[in-house]
PDB file of C-alpha atoms and ligand atoms in Angstrom:
ATOM      1  CA  MET B   1     -19.733 -16.046 -12.736  1.00 92.00           C
ATOM      2  CA  LYS B   2     -18.633 -18.768  -9.672  1.00 94.00           C
ATOM      3  CA  ARG B   3     -15.935 -20.185 -12.295  1.00 94.00           C
ATOM      4  CA  LEU B   4     -14.926 -16.707 -13.746  1.00 91.00           C
ATOM      5  CA  ARG B   5     -14.932 -15.357 -10.394  1.00 91.00           C
ATOM      6  CA  SER B   6     -12.479 -18.465  -9.047  1.00 93.00           C
ATOM      7  CA  GLN B   7     -10.051 -17.885 -11.848  1.00 90.00           C
ATOM      8  CA  ILE B   8      -9.543 -14.384 -11.129  1.00 88.00           C
ATOM      9  CA  ILE B   9      -8.993 -14.865  -7.647  1.00 90.00           C
ATOM     10  CA  GLU B  10      -6.773 -17.881  -8.342  1.00 92.00           C
ATOM     11  CA  LYS B  11      -4.610 -15.467 -10.234  1.00 89.00           C
ATOM     12  CA  PHE B  12      -4.852 -12.677  -7.880  1.00 90.00           C
ATOM     13  CA  HIS B  13      -2.765 -15.041  -5.509  1.00 93.00           C
ATOM     14  CA  ALA B  14      -0.352 -16.343  -8.232  1.00 95.00           C
ATOM     15  CA  SER B  15       2.664 -13.905  -7.093  1.00 96.00           C
ATOM     16  CA  ASP B  16       1.883 -14.137  -3.255  1.00 96.00           C
ATOM     17  CA  ASP B  17       4.993 -15.742  -2.773  1.00 97.00           C
ATOM     18  CA  VAL B  18       7.093 -14.235  -4.908  1.00 98.00           C
ATOM     19  CA  SER B  19      10.551 -13.395  -2.952  1.00 98.00           C
ATOM     20  CA  GLY B  20      12.698 -10.378  -3.809  1.00 98.00           C
ATOM     21  CA  SER B  21      14.291  -6.901  -2.912  1.00 98.00           C
ATOM     22  CA  PRO B  22      12.254  -4.634  -3.690  1.00 98.00           C
ATOM     23  CA  ILE B  23       9.328  -6.221  -3.277  1.00 98.00           C
ATOM     24  CA  ILE B  24       6.495  -6.462  -5.538  1.00 98.00           C
ATOM     25  CA  PRO B  25       3.269  -4.916  -4.836  1.00 98.00           C
ATOM     26  CA  GLN B  26       1.126  -8.202  -5.257  1.00 97.00           C
ATOM     27  CA  ARG B  27       3.581  -9.547  -2.268  1.00 98.00           C
ATOM     28  CA  ILE B  28       3.309  -6.874  -0.166  1.00 98.00           C
ATOM     29  CA  ILE B  29      -0.369  -6.816  -0.312  1.00 97.00           C
ATOM     30  CA  ALA B  30      -0.348 -11.155   0.593  1.00 97.00           C
ATOM     31  CA  ASP B  31       1.704 -10.280   3.687  1.00 98.00           C
ATOM     32  CA  LEU B  32      -0.493  -7.505   5.040  1.00 98.00           C
ATOM     33  CA  LYS B  33      -3.285  -9.932   4.616  1.00 97.00           C
ATOM     34  CA  ARG B  34      -1.593 -12.815   5.937  1.00 97.00           C
ATOM     35  CA  ALA B  35      -0.494 -10.542   9.187  1.00 98.00           C
ATOM     36  CA  GLU B  36      -3.601  -8.903   9.856  1.00 97.00           C
ATOM     37  CA  LYS B  37      -6.059 -11.985   8.898  1.00 94.00           C
ATOM     38  CA  GLY B  38      -9.459  -9.598   7.879  1.00 93.00           C
ATOM     39  CA  ASN B  39      -9.652  -8.109  11.124  1.00 95.00           C
ATOM     40  CA  ALA B  40      -7.718  -5.253  10.514  1.00 98.00           C
ATOM     41  CA  ILE B  41      -9.221  -1.798   8.890  1.00 98.00           C
ATOM     42  CA  VAL B  42      -6.897  -0.722   6.176  1.00 98.00           C
ATOM     43  CA  ILE B  43      -6.902   2.528   4.751  1.00 98.00           C
ATOM     44  CA  SER B  44      -5.728   3.585   1.424  1.00 98.00           C
ATOM     45  CA  ASP B  45      -4.012   6.265   0.577  1.00 98.00           C
ATOM     46  CA  VAL B  46      -4.011   7.300  -3.224  1.00 98.00           C
ATOM     47  CA  GLY B  47      -1.352   6.301  -5.828  1.00 98.00           C
ATOM     48  CA  ALA B  48      -0.216   3.072  -7.342  1.00 98.00           C
ATOM     49  CA  HIS B  49      -0.699   1.187  -3.990  1.00 98.00           C
ATOM     50  CA  LYS B  50      -3.928   2.117  -3.810  1.00 98.00           C
ATOM     51  CA  LEU B  51      -4.843   0.469  -7.662  1.00 97.00           C
ATOM     52  CA  TRP B  52      -3.128  -2.498  -6.615  1.00 97.00           C
ATOM     53  CA  ILE B  53      -5.329  -2.741  -3.091  1.00 97.00           C
ATOM     54  CA  ALA B  54      -8.521  -1.792  -4.938  1.00 95.00           C
ATOM     55  CA  ARG B  55      -7.752  -4.795  -7.353  1.00 93.00           C
ATOM     56  CA  MET B  56      -6.528  -7.411  -4.913  1.00 92.00           C
ATOM     57  CA  TYR B  57      -7.487  -6.503  -0.950  1.00 92.00           C
ATOM     58  CA  GLN B  58     -10.297  -8.548   0.010  1.00 86.00           C
ATOM     59  CA  PRO B  59     -12.083  -7.373   2.751  1.00 87.00           C
ATOM     60  CA  GLU B  60     -13.739  -9.743   4.983  1.00 91.00           C
ATOM     61  CA  ILE B  61     -15.761  -7.439   7.121  1.00 95.00           C
ATOM     62  CA  PRO B  62     -17.816  -4.334   5.670  1.00 95.00           C
ATOM     63  CA  ASN B  63     -16.078  -0.638   5.994  1.00 93.00           C
ATOM     64  CA  HIS B  64     -12.995  -2.815   6.729  1.00 96.00           C
ATOM     65  CA  THR B  65     -10.830  -1.866   3.462  1.00 96.00           C
ATOM     66  CA  ILE B  66     -11.301   2.219   3.131  1.00 96.00           C
ATOM     67  CA  ILE B  67     -10.334   3.706  -0.216  1.00 95.00           C
ATOM     68  CA  SER B  68      -9.642   7.135  -0.923  1.00 90.00           C
ATOM     69  CA  ASN B  69     -11.417   7.773  -4.242  1.00 90.00           C
ATOM     70  CA  GLY B  70     -14.098  10.361  -6.004  1.00 88.00           C
ATOM     71  CA  PHE B  71     -11.689  13.284  -5.518  1.00 90.00           C
ATOM     72  CA  ALA B  72      -9.425  10.276  -4.590  1.00 96.00           C
ATOM     73  CA  SER B  73      -6.909  13.006  -2.313  1.00 96.00           C
ATOM     74  CA  MET B  74      -3.305  12.130  -1.813  1.00 98.00           C
ATOM     75  CA  GLY B  75      -2.656  12.213   2.074  1.00 98.00           C
ATOM     76  CA  ILE B  76      -5.710  10.561   3.597  1.00 97.00           C
ATOM     77  CA  ALA B  77      -3.898   7.554   5.184  1.00 98.00           C
ATOM     78  CA  ILE B  78      -2.639   8.817   8.217  1.00 98.00           C
ATOM     79  CA  PRO B  79      -5.841  11.204   9.230  1.00 98.00           C
ATOM     80  CA  GLY B  80      -7.841   8.244   8.190  1.00 98.00           C
ATOM     81  CA  ALA B  81      -6.137   5.790  10.324  1.00 98.00           C
ATOM     82  CA  ILE B  82      -6.325   8.518  13.155  1.00 98.00           C
ATOM     83  CA  ALA B  83      -9.989   8.849  12.699  1.00 98.00           C
ATOM     84  CA  ALA B  84     -10.591   4.988  12.066  1.00 98.00           C
ATOM     85  CA  LYS B  85      -8.888   4.063  15.549  1.00 98.00           C
ATOM     86  CA  LEU B  86     -10.849   6.810  17.526  1.00 98.00           C
ATOM     87  CA  ALA B  87     -13.884   5.222  15.990  1.00 98.00           C
ATOM     88  CA  LYS B  88     -13.008   2.028  16.728  1.00 98.00           C
ATOM     89  CA  PRO B  89     -10.433   1.701  19.437  1.00 98.00           C
ATOM     90  CA  ASP B  90     -10.207  -2.424  19.582  1.00 97.00           C
ATOM     91  CA  LYS B  91      -9.413  -2.601  15.986  1.00 97.00           C
ATOM     92  CA  PRO B  92      -5.890  -3.141  14.383  1.00 98.00           C
ATOM     93  CA  VAL B  93      -5.854  -0.043  11.870  1.00 98.00           C
ATOM     94  CA  ILE B  94      -3.322  -0.279   9.446  1.00 98.00           C
ATOM     95  CA  ALA B  95      -2.587   2.850   6.917  1.00 98.00           C
ATOM     96  CA  VAL B  96      -1.230   2.104   3.435  1.00 98.00           C
ATOM     97  CA  THR B  97       0.535   5.099   1.339  1.00 98.00           C
ATOM     98  CA  GLY B  98       3.058   5.914  -1.181  1.00 98.00           C
ATOM     99  CA  ASP B  99       5.595   7.861   0.074  1.00 98.00           C
ATOM    100  CA  GLY B 100       4.496  11.031  -2.075  1.00 98.00           C
ATOM    101  CA  GLY B 101       0.893  10.680   0.138  1.00 98.00           C
ATOM    102  CA  PHE B 102       2.546   9.972   3.226  1.00 98.00           C
ATOM    103  CA  LEU B 103       5.100  13.169   2.849  1.00 98.00           C
ATOM    104  CA  MET B 104       1.739  15.509   2.425  1.00 98.00           C
ATOM    105  CA  ASN B 105       0.347  14.350   5.953  1.00 97.00           C
ATOM    106  CA  GLY B 106       3.047  12.944   8.078  1.00 97.00           C
ATOM    107  CA  VAL B 107       3.085  15.564  10.277  1.00 98.00           C
ATOM    108  CA  GLU B 108      -0.170  13.998  12.030  1.00 98.00           C
ATOM    109  CA  LEU B 109       1.808  12.109  13.645  1.00 98.00           C
ATOM    110  CA  ALA B 110       2.216  14.510  16.265  1.00 98.00           C
ATOM    111  CA  THR B 111      -1.624  14.152  16.430  1.00 98.00           C
ATOM    112  CA  ALA B 112      -1.585  10.460  16.686  1.00 98.00           C
ATOM    113  CA  LYS B 113       0.881  10.494  19.555  1.00 98.00           C
ATOM    114  CA  ARG B 114      -0.589  13.363  21.248  1.00 98.00           C
ATOM    115  CA  LEU B 115      -4.268  11.255  21.610  1.00 98.00           C
ATOM    116  CA  GLY B 116      -2.005   8.016  22.652  1.00 98.00           C
ATOM    117  CA  LEU B 117      -3.229   5.928  19.371  1.00 98.00           C
ATOM    118  CA  ALA B 118      -1.741   2.898  18.161  1.00 98.00           C
ATOM    119  CA  PHE B 119      -1.897   1.987  14.594  1.00 98.00           C
ATOM    120  CA  VAL B 120       0.397   1.003  11.509  1.00 98.00           C
ATOM    121  CA  ILE B 121       2.016   2.803   8.766  1.00 98.00           C
ATOM    122  CA  VAL B 122       3.422   0.701   5.837  1.00 98.00           C
ATOM    123  CA  ILE B 123       4.763   3.347   3.015  1.00 98.00           C
ATOM    124  CA  PHE B 124       5.327   2.182  -0.543  1.00 98.00           C
ATOM    125  CA  HIS B 125       8.834   3.485  -0.643  1.00 98.00           C
ATOM    126  CA  ASP B 126       9.680   4.268  -4.756  1.00 98.00           C
ATOM    127  CA  SER B 127      10.956   8.003  -4.019  1.00 98.00           C
ATOM    128  CA  LYS B 128       8.447   8.492  -7.151  1.00 98.00           C
ATOM    129  CA  TYR B 129       4.980   9.256  -7.861  1.00 98.00           C
ATOM    130  CA  GLY B 130       4.227   5.920  -8.667  1.00 98.00           C
ATOM    131  CA  LEU B 131       0.923   6.224 -10.387  1.00 98.00           C
ATOM    132  CA  ILE B 132       2.066   8.897 -12.652  1.00 98.00           C
ATOM    133  CA  GLU B 133       5.228   7.043 -13.746  1.00 98.00           C
ATOM    134  CA  TRP B 134       2.677   4.298 -14.380  1.00 97.00           C
ATOM    135  CA  LYS B 135       0.791   6.599 -16.616  1.00 97.00           C
ATOM    136  CA  GLN B 136       3.610   8.214 -18.318  1.00 98.00           C
ATOM    137  CA  LEU B 137       4.368   4.989 -19.323  1.00 97.00           C
ATOM    138  CA  ASN B 138       1.147   3.679 -20.762  1.00 95.00           C
ATOM    139  CA  LYS B 139       0.663   6.625 -22.637  1.00 96.00           C
ATOM    140  CA  PHE B 140       4.262   8.063 -23.662  1.00 97.00           C
ATOM    141  CA  ASP B 141       6.734   5.220 -22.780  1.00 96.00           C
ATOM    142  CA  ARG B 142       8.964   7.959 -20.602  1.00 98.00           C
ATOM    143  CA  THR B 143       8.663   9.935 -17.969  1.00 98.00           C
ATOM    144  CA  ASN B 144       9.047  12.918 -16.823  1.00 98.00           C
ATOM    145  CA  ALA B 145       9.509  14.920 -13.064  1.00 97.00           C
ATOM    146  CA  ILE B 146       7.709  12.284 -11.418  1.00 98.00           C
ATOM    147  CA  GLU B 147      11.166  11.473  -8.757  1.00 98.00           C
ATOM    148  CA  PHE B 148      11.765  13.069  -5.532  1.00 98.00           C
ATOM    149  CA  THR B 149      14.240  12.951  -2.965  1.00 97.00           C
ATOM    150  CA  ASP B 150      12.330  11.061   0.177  1.00 98.00           C
ATOM    151  CA  PRO B 151      13.927  12.056   4.000  1.00 98.00           C
ATOM    152  CA  ASP B 152      14.700   9.318   6.124  1.00 98.00           C
ATOM    153  CA  PHE B 153      11.593   7.685   7.322  1.00 98.00           C
ATOM    154  CA  LEU B 154      12.693   6.376  10.051  1.00 98.00           C
ATOM    155  CA  GLY B 155      14.356   9.033  11.539  1.00 98.00           C
ATOM    156  CA  PHE B 156      11.462  11.512  10.831  1.00 98.00           C
ATOM    157  CA  ALA B 157       8.982   8.776  12.918  1.00 98.00           C
ATOM    158  CA  LYS B 158      11.788   9.042  15.345  1.00 98.00           C
ATOM    159  CA  SER B 159      11.693  12.515  15.752  1.00 98.00           C
ATOM    160  CA  PHE B 160       8.116  12.115  16.671  1.00 98.00           C
ATOM    161  CA  GLY B 161       8.736   9.510  19.182  1.00 98.00           C
ATOM    162  CA  VAL B 162       6.982   6.692  16.751  1.00 98.00           C
ATOM    163  CA  LYS B 163       9.286   3.238  16.090  1.00 98.00           C
ATOM    164  CA  GLY B 164      10.211   2.661  12.528  1.00 98.00           C
ATOM    165  CA  VAL B 165      11.264  -0.183  10.456  1.00 98.00           C
ATOM    166  CA  LYS B 166      12.956  -0.517   7.044  1.00 98.00           C
ATOM    167  CA  VAL B 167      11.822  -3.730   4.921  1.00 98.00           C
ATOM    168  CA  THR B 168      13.980  -4.285   1.909  1.00 98.00           C
ATOM    169  CA  HIS B 169      13.313  -7.974   1.438  1.00 98.00           C
ATOM    170  CA  SER B 170       9.952  -9.755   1.567  1.00 98.00           C
ATOM    171  CA  ASP B 171      11.505 -12.218   3.589  1.00 98.00           C
ATOM    172  CA  GLU B 172      11.241  -9.538   6.370  1.00 98.00           C
ATOM    173  CA  LEU B 173       7.881  -8.096   5.580  1.00 98.00           C
ATOM    174  CA  LEU B 174       5.561 -10.693   7.119  1.00 98.00           C
ATOM    175  CA  HIS B 175       7.167 -10.582  10.594  1.00 98.00           C
ATOM    176  CA  SER B 176       7.839  -6.445  10.243  1.00 98.00           C
ATOM    177  CA  ILE B 177       3.844  -6.120  10.307  1.00 98.00           C
ATOM    178  CA  GLU B 178       2.353  -8.830  12.497  1.00 98.00           C
ATOM    179  CA  GLU B 179       5.140  -7.758  15.190  1.00 98.00           C
ATOM    180  CA  ALA B 180       4.176  -4.336  14.152  1.00 98.00           C
ATOM    181  CA  ILE B 181       0.413  -5.197  14.538  1.00 98.00           C
ATOM    182  CA  SER B 182       0.826  -6.677  18.041  1.00 97.00           C
ATOM    183  CA  SER B 183       2.797  -3.959  19.468  1.00 96.00           C
ATOM    184  CA  GLN B 184       0.114  -1.314  20.911  1.00 92.00           C
ATOM    185  CA  GLU B 185       1.994   1.614  19.593  1.00 97.00           C
ATOM    186  CA  ILE B 186       2.385   3.387  16.439  1.00 98.00           C
ATOM    187  CA  VAL B 187       4.875   1.582  13.811  1.00 98.00           C
ATOM    188  CA  LEU B 188       5.979   3.196  10.671  1.00 98.00           C
ATOM    189  CA  ILE B 189       7.065   0.210   8.224  1.00 98.00           C
ATOM    190  CA  ASP B 190       9.128   1.563   4.833  1.00 98.00           C
ATOM    191  CA  VAL B 191       8.978  -0.695   2.526  1.00 98.00           C
ATOM    192  CA  ASP B 192      11.017  -0.867  -0.837  1.00 98.00           C
ATOM    193  CA  VAL B 193       8.707  -1.659  -3.651  1.00 98.00           C
ATOM    194  CA  ASP B 194       9.238  -2.836  -7.171  1.00 98.00           C
ATOM    195  CA  TYR B 195       6.423  -0.843  -9.258  1.00 98.00           C
ATOM    196  CA  SER B 196       8.115  -2.555 -12.798  1.00 97.00           C
ATOM    197  CA  GLU B 197       4.719  -5.120 -12.328  1.00 96.00           C
ATOM    198  CA  ASN B 198       2.832  -1.866 -12.870  1.00 97.00           C
ATOM    199  CA  VAL B 199       3.393  -1.491 -16.445  1.00 96.00           C
ATOM    200  CA  LYS B 200       3.358  -5.277 -16.757  1.00 95.00           C
ATOM    201  CA  LEU B 201      -0.564  -5.577 -15.298  1.00 94.00           C
ATOM    202  CA  SER B 202      -1.176  -2.708 -18.012  1.00 93.00           C
ATOM    203  CA  LYS B 203       0.236  -4.700 -20.571  1.00 91.00           C
ATOM    204  CA  THR B 204      -1.383  -7.836 -19.910  1.00 88.00           C
ATOM    205  CA  LEU B 205      -5.067  -6.609 -19.337  1.00 87.00           C
ATOM    206  CA  GLY B 206      -4.642  -4.605 -22.774  1.00 86.00           C
ATOM    207  CA  ASP B 207      -4.359  -8.268 -23.804  1.00 84.00           C
ATOM    208  CA  TYR B 208      -7.321  -9.225 -22.856  1.00 80.00           C
ATOM    209  CA  ILE B 209      -9.133  -6.753 -24.749  1.00 78.00           C
ATOM    210  CA  CYS B 210     -10.846  -8.259 -27.945  1.00 74.00           C
ATOM    211  CA  LYS B 211      -9.107  -6.504 -30.879  1.00 69.00           C
ATOM    212  CA  LEU B 212     -11.996  -7.662 -33.480  1.00 68.00           C
TER     213      LEU B 212
HETATM  214  C1  TPP O   1      -3.732  15.753  -3.364  1.00 59.71           C
HETATM  215  C2  TPP O   1      -3.484  15.147  -4.488  1.00 59.71           C
HETATM  216  N1  TPP O   1      -2.316  15.701  -5.092  1.00 59.71           N
HETATM  217  C3  TPP O   1      -2.379  15.497  -6.402  1.00 59.71           C
HETATM  218  C4  TPP O   1      -2.858  14.043  -6.949  1.00 59.71           C
HETATM  219  C5  TPP O   1      -2.901  13.155  -8.137  1.00 59.71           C
HETATM  220  N2  TPP O   1      -1.672  12.082  -7.884  1.00 59.71           N
HETATM  221  C6  TPP O   1      -2.611  10.727  -7.851  1.00 59.71           C
HETATM  222  S1  TPP O   1      -1.544   9.733  -7.339  1.00 59.71           S
HETATM  223  C7  TPP O   1      -0.038  10.518  -7.307  1.00 59.71           C
HETATM  224  C8  TPP O   1       1.085  10.002  -7.044  1.00 59.71           C
HETATM  225  C9  TPP O   1       1.030   9.431  -5.961  1.00 59.71           C
HETATM  226  O1  TPP O   1       2.590   8.988  -5.322  1.00 59.71           O
HETATM  227  P1  TPP O   1       2.559   8.351  -3.964  1.00 59.71           P
HETATM  228  O2  TPP O   1       1.876   8.785  -2.814  1.00 59.71           O
HETATM  229  O3  TPP O   1       4.104   8.380  -4.178  1.00 59.71           O
HETATM  230  O4  TPP O   1       2.112   7.004  -4.267  1.00 59.71           O
HETATM  231  P2  TPP O   1       2.476   5.730  -5.190  1.00 59.71           P
HETATM  232  O5  TPP O   1       2.295   6.143  -6.404  1.00 59.71           O
HETATM  233  O6  TPP O   1       4.284   5.713  -5.559  1.00 59.71           O
HETATM  234  O7  TPP O   1       1.934   4.587  -4.793  1.00 59.71           O
HETATM  235  C10 TPP O   1      -0.420  12.184  -8.110  1.00 59.71           C
HETATM  236  C11 TPP O   1       0.427  13.197  -8.027  1.00 59.71           C
HETATM  237  C12 TPP O   1      -3.881  13.911  -6.001  1.00 59.71           C
HETATM  238  N3  TPP O   1      -4.868  12.683  -6.375  1.00 59.71           N
HETATM  239  N4  TPP O   1      -4.285  14.513  -4.512  1.00 59.71           N
END
């Protein structure tokens, strides 16, 4: 098992330094980890980003990677970050969310501001329901009704008195997250994600299945 475990972990880290614009999910997760160093409470929303976190994000401390599973309700990330910060004020808190999930409860920035909280929000921005696209491509090899038009997230954040940062290239990501964690205010980081990795992962995992 030890050998298998180290092989799996090695695979997880194979794309840690892949650079580009937009940014692949594995790189976003690697930089998130590098920035928070296993100390933060990370709350995941629901979507393709959640599958990447569930697959690859290794918590260093129990209850520090919180994932909405079971009912898997989108929109948990911002309220979840508010709750985590209220429960553990001394911990850095990071909400990771898709753009679709953020749009469901993003107005809770008003609550977070009113309570004087500080946390980081990382939006995986693809202007689509990424997970639904992934499932449709796997099953039908085409997509239907998964695209939507996002608002200007930085303008949205600003309207609540929240700082926003746009990240389009992997070179900008680590520094942006580190700075956001140390800023002691709410910072929204709007990251352009390259979800072409999703179907590639399905293919890779599918190839492991013994076809006997
Ligand atoms: C409240 C709610 N509505 C619908 C769903 C079904 N659903 C699961 S993931 C998903 C798409 C998520 O899209 P987004 O938030 O943009 O994240 P991404 O998949 O792009 O990372 C949908 C519609 C759900 N889980 N919860």
